[in-house]
Coordinates of C-alpha atoms and ligand atoms in Angstrom, one line a residue:
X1 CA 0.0 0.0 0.0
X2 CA 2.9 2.5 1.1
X3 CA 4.6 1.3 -2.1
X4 CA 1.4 2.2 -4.2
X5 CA 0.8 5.6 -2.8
X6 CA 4.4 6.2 -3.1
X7 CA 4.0 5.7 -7.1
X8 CA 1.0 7.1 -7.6
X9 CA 2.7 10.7 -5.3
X10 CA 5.7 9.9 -7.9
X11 CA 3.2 10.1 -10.9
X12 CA 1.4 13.6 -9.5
X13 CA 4.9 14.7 -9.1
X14 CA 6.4 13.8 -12.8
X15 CA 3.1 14.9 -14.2
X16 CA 3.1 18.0 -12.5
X17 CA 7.0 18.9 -13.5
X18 CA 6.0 18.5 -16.6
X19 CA 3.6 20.6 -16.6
X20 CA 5.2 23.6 -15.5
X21 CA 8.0 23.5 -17.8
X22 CA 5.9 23.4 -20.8
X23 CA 6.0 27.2 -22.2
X24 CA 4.6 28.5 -25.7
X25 CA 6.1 30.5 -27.4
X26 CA 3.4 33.6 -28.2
X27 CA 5.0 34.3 -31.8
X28 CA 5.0 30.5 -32.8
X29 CA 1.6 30.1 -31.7
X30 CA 0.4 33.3 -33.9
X31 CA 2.5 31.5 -36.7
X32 CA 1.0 28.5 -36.1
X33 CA -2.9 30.3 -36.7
X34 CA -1.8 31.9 -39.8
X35 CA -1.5 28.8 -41.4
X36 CA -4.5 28.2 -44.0
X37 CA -5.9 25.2 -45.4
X38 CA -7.4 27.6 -48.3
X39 CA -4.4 28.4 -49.2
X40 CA -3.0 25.2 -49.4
X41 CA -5.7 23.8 -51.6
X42 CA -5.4 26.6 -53.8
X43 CA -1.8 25.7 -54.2
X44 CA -2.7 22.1 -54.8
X45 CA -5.3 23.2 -57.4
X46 CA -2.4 25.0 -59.2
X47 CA 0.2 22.5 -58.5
X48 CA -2.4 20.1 -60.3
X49 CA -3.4 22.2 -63.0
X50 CA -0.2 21.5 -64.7
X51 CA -1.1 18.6 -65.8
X52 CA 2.0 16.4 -65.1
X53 CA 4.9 17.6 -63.1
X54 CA 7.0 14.3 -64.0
X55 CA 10.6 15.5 -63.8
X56 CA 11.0 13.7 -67.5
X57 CA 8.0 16.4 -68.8
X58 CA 8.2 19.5 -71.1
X59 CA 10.2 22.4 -69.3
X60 CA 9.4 24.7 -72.3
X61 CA 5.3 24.9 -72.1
X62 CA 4.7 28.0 -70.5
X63 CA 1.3 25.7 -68.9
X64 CA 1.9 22.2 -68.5
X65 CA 4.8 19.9 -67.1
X66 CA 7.8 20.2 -64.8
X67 CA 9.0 23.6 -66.2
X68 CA 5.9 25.6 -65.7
X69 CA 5.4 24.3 -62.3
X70 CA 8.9 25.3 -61.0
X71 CA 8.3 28.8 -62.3
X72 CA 5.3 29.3 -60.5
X73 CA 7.0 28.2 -57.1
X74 CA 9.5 30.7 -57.8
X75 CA 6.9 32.7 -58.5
X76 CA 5.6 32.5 -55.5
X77 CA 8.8 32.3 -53.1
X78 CA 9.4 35.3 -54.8
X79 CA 5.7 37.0 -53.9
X80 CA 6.5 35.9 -50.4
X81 CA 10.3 37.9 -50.5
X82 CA 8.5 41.0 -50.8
X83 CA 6.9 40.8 -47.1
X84 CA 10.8 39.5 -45.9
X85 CA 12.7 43.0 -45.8
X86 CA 15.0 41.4 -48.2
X87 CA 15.8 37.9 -46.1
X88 CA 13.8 35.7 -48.1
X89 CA 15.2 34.8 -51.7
X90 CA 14.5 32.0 -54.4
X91 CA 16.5 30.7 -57.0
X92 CA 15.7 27.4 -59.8
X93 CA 18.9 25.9 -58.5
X94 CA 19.8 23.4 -61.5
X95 CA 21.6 20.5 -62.7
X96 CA 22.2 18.1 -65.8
X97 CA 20.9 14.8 -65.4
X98 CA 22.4 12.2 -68.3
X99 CA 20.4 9.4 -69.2
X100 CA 21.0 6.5 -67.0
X101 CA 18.7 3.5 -68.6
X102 CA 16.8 3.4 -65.9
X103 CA 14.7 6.1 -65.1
X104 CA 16.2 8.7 -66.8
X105 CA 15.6 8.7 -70.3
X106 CA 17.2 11.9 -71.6
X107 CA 19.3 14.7 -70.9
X108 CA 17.5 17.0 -68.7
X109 CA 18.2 19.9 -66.4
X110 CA 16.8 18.9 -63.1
X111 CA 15.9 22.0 -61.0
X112 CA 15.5 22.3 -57.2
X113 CA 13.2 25.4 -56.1
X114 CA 14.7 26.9 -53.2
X115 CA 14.0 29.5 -51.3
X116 CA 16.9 30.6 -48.5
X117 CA 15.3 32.8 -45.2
X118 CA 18.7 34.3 -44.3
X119 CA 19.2 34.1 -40.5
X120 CA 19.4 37.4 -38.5
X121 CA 23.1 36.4 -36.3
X122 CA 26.0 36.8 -38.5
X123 CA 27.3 34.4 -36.3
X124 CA 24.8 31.5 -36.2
X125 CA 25.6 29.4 -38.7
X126 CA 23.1 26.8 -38.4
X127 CA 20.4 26.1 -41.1
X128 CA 17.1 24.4 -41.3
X129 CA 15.6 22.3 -43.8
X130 CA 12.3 21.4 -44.9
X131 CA 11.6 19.3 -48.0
X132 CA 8.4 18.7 -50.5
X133 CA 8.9 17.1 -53.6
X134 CA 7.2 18.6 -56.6
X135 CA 7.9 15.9 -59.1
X136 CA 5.2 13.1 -59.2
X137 CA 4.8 9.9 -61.6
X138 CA 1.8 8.0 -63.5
X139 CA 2.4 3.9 -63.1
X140 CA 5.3 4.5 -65.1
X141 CA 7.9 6.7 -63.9
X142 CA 9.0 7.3 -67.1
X143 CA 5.9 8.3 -68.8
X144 CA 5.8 12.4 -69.4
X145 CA 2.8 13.0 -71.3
X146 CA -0.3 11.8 -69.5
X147 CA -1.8 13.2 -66.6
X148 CA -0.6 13.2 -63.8
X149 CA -2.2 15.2 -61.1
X150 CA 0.2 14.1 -58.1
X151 CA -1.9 16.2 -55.3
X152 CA -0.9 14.3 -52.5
X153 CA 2.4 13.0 -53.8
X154 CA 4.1 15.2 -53.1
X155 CA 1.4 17.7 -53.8
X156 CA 1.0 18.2 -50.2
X157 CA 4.8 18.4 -49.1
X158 CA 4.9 20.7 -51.7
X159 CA 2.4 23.1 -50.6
X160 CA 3.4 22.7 -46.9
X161 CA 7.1 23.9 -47.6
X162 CA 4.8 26.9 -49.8
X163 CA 3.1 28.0 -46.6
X164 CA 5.8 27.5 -44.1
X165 CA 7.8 29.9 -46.3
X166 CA 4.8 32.1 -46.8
X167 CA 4.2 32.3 -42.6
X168 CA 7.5 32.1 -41.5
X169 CA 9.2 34.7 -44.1
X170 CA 7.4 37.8 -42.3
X171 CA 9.5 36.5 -39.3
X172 CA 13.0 36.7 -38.6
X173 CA 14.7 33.9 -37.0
X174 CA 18.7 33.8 -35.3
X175 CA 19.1 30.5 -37.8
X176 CA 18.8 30.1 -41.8
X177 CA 15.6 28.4 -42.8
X178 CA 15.7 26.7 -46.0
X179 CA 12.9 25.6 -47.6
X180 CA 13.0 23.3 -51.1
X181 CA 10.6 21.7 -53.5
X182 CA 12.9 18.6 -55.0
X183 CA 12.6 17.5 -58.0
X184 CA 13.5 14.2 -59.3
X185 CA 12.3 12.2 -56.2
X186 CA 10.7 9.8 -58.7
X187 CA 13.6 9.2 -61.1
X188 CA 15.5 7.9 -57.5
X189 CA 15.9 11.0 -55.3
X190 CA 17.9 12.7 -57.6
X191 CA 17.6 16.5 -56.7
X192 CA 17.7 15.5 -53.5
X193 CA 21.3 13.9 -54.2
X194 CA 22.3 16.8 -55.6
X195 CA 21.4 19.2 -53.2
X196 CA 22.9 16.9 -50.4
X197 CA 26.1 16.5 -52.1
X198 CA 26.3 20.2 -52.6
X199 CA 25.5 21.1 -48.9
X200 CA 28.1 18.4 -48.0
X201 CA 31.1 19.6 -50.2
X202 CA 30.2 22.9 -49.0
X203 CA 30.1 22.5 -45.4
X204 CA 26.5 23.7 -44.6
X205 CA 25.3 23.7 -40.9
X206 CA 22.3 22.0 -41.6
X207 CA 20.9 20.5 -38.1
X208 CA 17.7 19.0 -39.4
X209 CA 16.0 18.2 -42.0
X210 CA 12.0 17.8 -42.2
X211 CA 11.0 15.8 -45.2
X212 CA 7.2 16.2 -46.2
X213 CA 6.3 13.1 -48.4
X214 CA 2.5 12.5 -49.2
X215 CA 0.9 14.0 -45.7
X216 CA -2.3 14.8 -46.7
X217 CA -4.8 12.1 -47.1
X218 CA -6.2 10.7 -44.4
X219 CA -7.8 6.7 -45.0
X220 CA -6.3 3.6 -45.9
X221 CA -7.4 1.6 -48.9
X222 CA -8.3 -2.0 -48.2
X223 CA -8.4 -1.5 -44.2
X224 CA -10.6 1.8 -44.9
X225 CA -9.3 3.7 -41.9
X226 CA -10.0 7.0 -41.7
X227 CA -8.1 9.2 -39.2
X228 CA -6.8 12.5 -39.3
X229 CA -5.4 12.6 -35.7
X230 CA -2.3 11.3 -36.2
X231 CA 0.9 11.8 -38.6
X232 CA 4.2 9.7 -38.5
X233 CA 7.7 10.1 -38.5
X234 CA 10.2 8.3 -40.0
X235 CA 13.8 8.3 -38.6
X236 CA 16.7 5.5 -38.8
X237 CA 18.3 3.8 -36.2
X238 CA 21.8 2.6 -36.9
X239 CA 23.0 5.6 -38.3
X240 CA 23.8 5.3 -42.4
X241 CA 26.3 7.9 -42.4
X242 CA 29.8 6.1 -41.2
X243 CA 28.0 3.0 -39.6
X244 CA 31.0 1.3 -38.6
X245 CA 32.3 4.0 -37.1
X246 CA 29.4 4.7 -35.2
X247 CA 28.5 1.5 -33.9
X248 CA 31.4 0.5 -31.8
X249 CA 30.0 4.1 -29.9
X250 CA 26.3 2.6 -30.4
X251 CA 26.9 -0.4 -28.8
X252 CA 29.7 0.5 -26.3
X253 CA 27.0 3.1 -24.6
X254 CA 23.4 1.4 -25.8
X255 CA 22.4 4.1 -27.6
X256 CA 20.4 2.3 -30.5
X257 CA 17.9 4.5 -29.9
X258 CA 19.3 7.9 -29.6
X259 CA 21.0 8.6 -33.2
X260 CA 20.9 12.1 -34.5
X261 CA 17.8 11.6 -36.6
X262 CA 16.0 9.5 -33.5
X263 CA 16.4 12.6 -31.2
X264 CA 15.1 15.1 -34.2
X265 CA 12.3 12.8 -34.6
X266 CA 11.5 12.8 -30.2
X267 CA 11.7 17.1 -31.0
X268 CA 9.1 16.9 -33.9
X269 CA 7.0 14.7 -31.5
X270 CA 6.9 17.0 -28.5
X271 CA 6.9 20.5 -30.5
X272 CA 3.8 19.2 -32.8
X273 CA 1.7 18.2 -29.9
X274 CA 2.6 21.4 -28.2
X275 CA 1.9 23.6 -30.8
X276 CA -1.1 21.4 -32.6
X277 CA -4.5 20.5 -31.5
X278 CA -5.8 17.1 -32.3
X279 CA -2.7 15.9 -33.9
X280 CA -0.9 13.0 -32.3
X281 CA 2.9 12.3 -33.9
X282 CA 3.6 9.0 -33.9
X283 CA 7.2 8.1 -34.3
X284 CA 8.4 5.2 -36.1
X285 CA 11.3 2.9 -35.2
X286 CA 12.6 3.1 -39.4
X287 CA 14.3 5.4 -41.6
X288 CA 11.2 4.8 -44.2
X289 CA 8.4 2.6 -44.8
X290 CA 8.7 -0.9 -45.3
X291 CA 11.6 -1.3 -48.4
X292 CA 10.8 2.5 -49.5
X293 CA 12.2 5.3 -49.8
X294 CA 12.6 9.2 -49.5
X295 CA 14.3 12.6 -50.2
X296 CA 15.6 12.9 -46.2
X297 CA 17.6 9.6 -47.2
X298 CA 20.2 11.0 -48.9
X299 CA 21.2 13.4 -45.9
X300 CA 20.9 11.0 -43.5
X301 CA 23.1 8.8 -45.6
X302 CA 25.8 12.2 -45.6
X303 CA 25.6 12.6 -42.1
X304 CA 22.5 15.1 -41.2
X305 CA 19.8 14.6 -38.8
X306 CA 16.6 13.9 -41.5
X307 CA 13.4 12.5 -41.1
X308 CA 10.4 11.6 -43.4
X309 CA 6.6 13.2 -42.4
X310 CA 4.3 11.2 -43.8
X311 CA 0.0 10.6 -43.2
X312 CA -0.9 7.8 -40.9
X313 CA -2.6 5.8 -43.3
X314 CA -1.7 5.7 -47.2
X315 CA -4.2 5.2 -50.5
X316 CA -2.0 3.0 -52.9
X317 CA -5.1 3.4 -55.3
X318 CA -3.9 7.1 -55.6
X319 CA -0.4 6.8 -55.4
X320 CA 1.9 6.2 -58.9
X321 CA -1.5 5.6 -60.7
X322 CA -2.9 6.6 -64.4
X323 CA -6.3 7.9 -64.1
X324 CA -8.7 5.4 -64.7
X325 CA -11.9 3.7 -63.5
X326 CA -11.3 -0.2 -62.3
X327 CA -13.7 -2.4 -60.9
X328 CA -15.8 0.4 -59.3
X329 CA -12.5 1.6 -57.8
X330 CA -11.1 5.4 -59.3
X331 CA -7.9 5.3 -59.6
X332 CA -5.2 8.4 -59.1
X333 CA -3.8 11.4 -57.4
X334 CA -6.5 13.9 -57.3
X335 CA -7.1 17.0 -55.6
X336 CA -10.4 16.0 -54.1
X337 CA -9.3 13.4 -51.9
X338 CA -6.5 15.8 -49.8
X339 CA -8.2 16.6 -46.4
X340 CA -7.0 20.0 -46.6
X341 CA -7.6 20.5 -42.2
X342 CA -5.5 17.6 -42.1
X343 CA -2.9 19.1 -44.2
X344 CA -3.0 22.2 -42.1
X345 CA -2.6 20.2 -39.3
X346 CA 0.7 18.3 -40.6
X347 CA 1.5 22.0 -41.9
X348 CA 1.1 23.7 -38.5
X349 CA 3.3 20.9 -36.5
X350 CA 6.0 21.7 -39.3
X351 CA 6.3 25.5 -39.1
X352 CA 6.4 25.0 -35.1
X353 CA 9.3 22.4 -35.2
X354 CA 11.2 24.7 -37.7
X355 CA 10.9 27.9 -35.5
X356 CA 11.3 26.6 -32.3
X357 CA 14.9 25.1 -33.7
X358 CA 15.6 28.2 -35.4
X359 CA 14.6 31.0 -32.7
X360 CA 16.6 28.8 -29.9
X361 CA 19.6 28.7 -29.3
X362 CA 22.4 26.5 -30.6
X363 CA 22.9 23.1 -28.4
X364 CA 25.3 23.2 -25.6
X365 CA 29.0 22.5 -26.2
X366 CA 31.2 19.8 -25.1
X367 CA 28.4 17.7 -23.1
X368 CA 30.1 15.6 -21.3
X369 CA 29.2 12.9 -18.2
X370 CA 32.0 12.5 -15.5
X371 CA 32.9 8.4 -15.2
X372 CA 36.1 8.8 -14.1
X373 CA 34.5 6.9 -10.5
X374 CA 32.1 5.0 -10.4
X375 CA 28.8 6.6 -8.4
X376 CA 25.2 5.9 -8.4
X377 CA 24.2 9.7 -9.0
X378 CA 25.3 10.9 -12.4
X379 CA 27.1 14.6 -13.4
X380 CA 26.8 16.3 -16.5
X381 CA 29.3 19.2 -17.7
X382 CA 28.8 21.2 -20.7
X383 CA 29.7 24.4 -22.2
X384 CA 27.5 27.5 -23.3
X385 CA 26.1 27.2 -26.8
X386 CA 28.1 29.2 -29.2
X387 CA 25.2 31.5 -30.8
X388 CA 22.0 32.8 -28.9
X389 CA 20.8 33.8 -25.4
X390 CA 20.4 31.1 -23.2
X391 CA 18.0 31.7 -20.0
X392 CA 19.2 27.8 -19.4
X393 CA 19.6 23.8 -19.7
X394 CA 17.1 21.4 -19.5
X395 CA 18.8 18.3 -19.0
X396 CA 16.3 15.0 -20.4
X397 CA 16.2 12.0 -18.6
X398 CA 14.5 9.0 -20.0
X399 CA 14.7 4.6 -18.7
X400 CA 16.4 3.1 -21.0
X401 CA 13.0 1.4 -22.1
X402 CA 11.3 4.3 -22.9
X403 CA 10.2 5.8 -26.5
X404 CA 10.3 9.3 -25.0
X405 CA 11.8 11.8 -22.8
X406 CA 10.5 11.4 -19.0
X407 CA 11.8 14.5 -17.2
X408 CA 13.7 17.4 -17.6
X409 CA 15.5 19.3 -15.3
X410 CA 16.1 22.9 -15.8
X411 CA 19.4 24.7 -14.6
X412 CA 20.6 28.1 -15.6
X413 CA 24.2 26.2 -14.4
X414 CA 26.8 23.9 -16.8
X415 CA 26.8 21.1 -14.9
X416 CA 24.4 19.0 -12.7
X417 CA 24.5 16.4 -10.6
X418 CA 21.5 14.5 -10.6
X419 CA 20.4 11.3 -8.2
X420 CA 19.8 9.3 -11.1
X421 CA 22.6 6.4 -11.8
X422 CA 23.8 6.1 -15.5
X423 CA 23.4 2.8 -15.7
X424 CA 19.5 2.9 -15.3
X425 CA 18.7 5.7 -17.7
X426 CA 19.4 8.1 -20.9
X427 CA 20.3 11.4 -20.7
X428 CA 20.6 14.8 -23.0
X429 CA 21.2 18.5 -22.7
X430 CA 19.3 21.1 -24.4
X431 CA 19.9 24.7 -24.5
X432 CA 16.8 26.8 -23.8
X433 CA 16.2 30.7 -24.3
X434 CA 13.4 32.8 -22.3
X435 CA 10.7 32.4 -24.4
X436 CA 11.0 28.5 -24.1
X437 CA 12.3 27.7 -27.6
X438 CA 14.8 24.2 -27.0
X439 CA 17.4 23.3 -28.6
X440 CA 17.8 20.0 -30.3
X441 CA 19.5 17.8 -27.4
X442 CA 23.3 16.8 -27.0
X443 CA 23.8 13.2 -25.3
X444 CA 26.8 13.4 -23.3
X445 CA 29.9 11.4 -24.2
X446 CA 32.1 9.9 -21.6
X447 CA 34.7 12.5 -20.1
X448 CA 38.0 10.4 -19.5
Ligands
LIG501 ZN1 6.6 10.9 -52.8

């Protein structure tokens, strides 16, 4: 009985921590309400309207195919740079694609829209990514002249990165916010490639990367689900970047479950639900779905922290289909069957995630746990973040059975000592600034 009470005090106690540390930030929620599902269906109505955005289509027609469809992102990226007091620009960033005999058939200038929001610190390096693909396929990928009206592949990622970039570009933010619709996702994420390769060679900062692949549809076929209260992401366990490397670490410290792209996806989790109403994100234990794949791949494979957002339940009737009429079942990608309030939703929990990381400050340097003796309490060290105010740490504390973060601990200090041996549970550091933004966390290494 004294054991039960003592749980269920425990319980009151870890409920009511939690509680109390969880802070909105005013301007994310007013960016979050700005969000429109009007506007995203008029941009899948558009996006649609060009008949077939294959990456293998006319780039010449000033109203159908690939070409006319990047223009009119630009267009819009640069509608959106007017309300940015110059930090918001858009270029078609291109390269030459050779045929491969596979699915690349011909020469062709592959073109990535991107729109760069410049970050406000000359000193914060750091950027932000999120990630639509505008290219979309028929049953064949190959086929560029028939109809294809891709409005939730990747229709809706597409429109999402759209309205982030319309939202968030009135804002200024310490970090760089990058946002991209792909092309040549469907000929084997090859804009993707490139752009990864290029941020790579380069050197970019890039911290995360939210990839938004078909997120707007909200029933199963066959199982005829329907639920638009949940969303999933993807992220990868054993990392693909250096695996060898990293495993010895991996498996030295049982940390199978706390990769760079497995603590992005716990952030996504707990931002969404704290910024979203009615949206549950439900992480998943896999860089993609079941032998599939996604434009976040090839940065994970580089290195980066990426995940894939993608709808709870998918239509393979709609996806990669020619229009047509089967058996009583319509087949294809149209417009009609996006639920555009559960777009907004998926939307919403993707503008918070990308300005909470970009208005907070960088993660704490040289986190470190002392194991020089051996003690049943456990001390963390770490150093100040270099960029951005910090009013503090909260340092996360999970069992080692658990999905998610437990507790956390704030400290305006660099170091704590908490009753909590290392043996028995995970920990991580985040940097936090007044108005509650986190950092993504840092677990510590052992400091010898
Ligand atoms: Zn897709």
């Amino acid at each position: 009985m004294k054991k039960l009470l003592l749980s269920v005090l425990l319980l009151v106690t870890v409920r009511s921590f939690s509680q109390t540390i969880i802070q909105k930030d005013p301007e994310i929620e007013q960016m979050v309400k700005e969000i429109s599902a009007d506007s995203l269906r008029s941009y899948i109505y558009t996006l649609v309207s060009f008949g077939t955005r294959n990456t293998l289509s006319t780039q010449t027609d000033p109203k159908r195919g690939i070409g006319a469809a990047r223009n009119w992102v630009l267009s819009r990226f640069n509608e959106f740079a007017k309300a940015s007091s110059g930090r918001l620009s858009a270029i078609i960033d291109t390269t030459t694609l050779q045929p491969d005999g596979k699915r690349v058939t011909h020469t062709i200038l592959l073109g990535n829209v991107v729109a760069t929001l410049k970050g406000t610190d000359p000193a914060d390096n750091r950027i932000f990514l999120i990630s639509g693909h505008l290219d979309n396929m028929r049953s064949s990928p190959t086929d560029s002249l028939g109809d294809a009206p891709g409005a939730n592949d990747d229709g809706s990622g597409t429109v999402a990165v759209m309205e982030c970039a319309r939202v968030m570009s009135k804002h200024s933010f310490p970090a760089t916010i990058i946002f991209v619709a792909v092309s040549g996702e469907e000929q084997g994420l090859l804009g993707s490639g490139f752009m990864s390769e290029k941020a790579k060679k380069e050197n970019w900062n890039i911290e995360a990367v939210l990839n938004n692949d078909i997120m707007g549809s909200n029933n199963s076929n066959e199982t005829n689900i329907i639920d638009n209260t949940r969303v999933r992401v993807f992220s990868e366990g054993l990392p693909a970047f250096e695996t060898e490397k990293n495993a010895v670490n991996i498996r030295n410290l049982g940390l199978e479950n706390d990769g760079k792209a497995r603590q992005l996806a716990r952030y996504v989790k707990e931002i969404g639900e704290r910024y979203v109403d009615n949206l549950q994100v439900v992480m998943v234990y896999r860089n993609d779905r079941f032998l599939r794949g996604g434009d976040h791949t090839p940065y994970v494979q580089r290195g980066y922290a990426a995940v894939r957002i993608t709808e709870m339940n998918e239509n393979y009737t709609r996806q990669h289909q020619d229009l047509r009429t089967e058996k009583g079942i319509d087949y294809g990608d149209l417009p009609q069957h996006v639920d555009y309030e559960y777009l907004r939703k998926n939307t919403c929990m993707n503008l918070a995630n990308l300005a909470s990381l970009a208005k907070a400050p960088s993660m704490p340097d040289s986190v470190k746990m002392e194991v020089r003796r051996l003690t049943n309490s456990t001390l963390l060290t770490w150093q100040a973040p270099k960029t951005g105010k910090v009013k503090g740490y909260y340092i996360l504390m999970r069992e080692t059975t658990s999905a998610f973060w437990q507790r956390k601990f704030f400290t305006s200090a660099t170091e704590m000592r908490l009753p909590y041996s290392k043996d028995n549970y995970f920990f991580a550091v985040q940097s936090v600034n007044e108005s509650g933004n986190e950092s993504l966390p840092v677990v510590p290494l052992p400091a010898r």
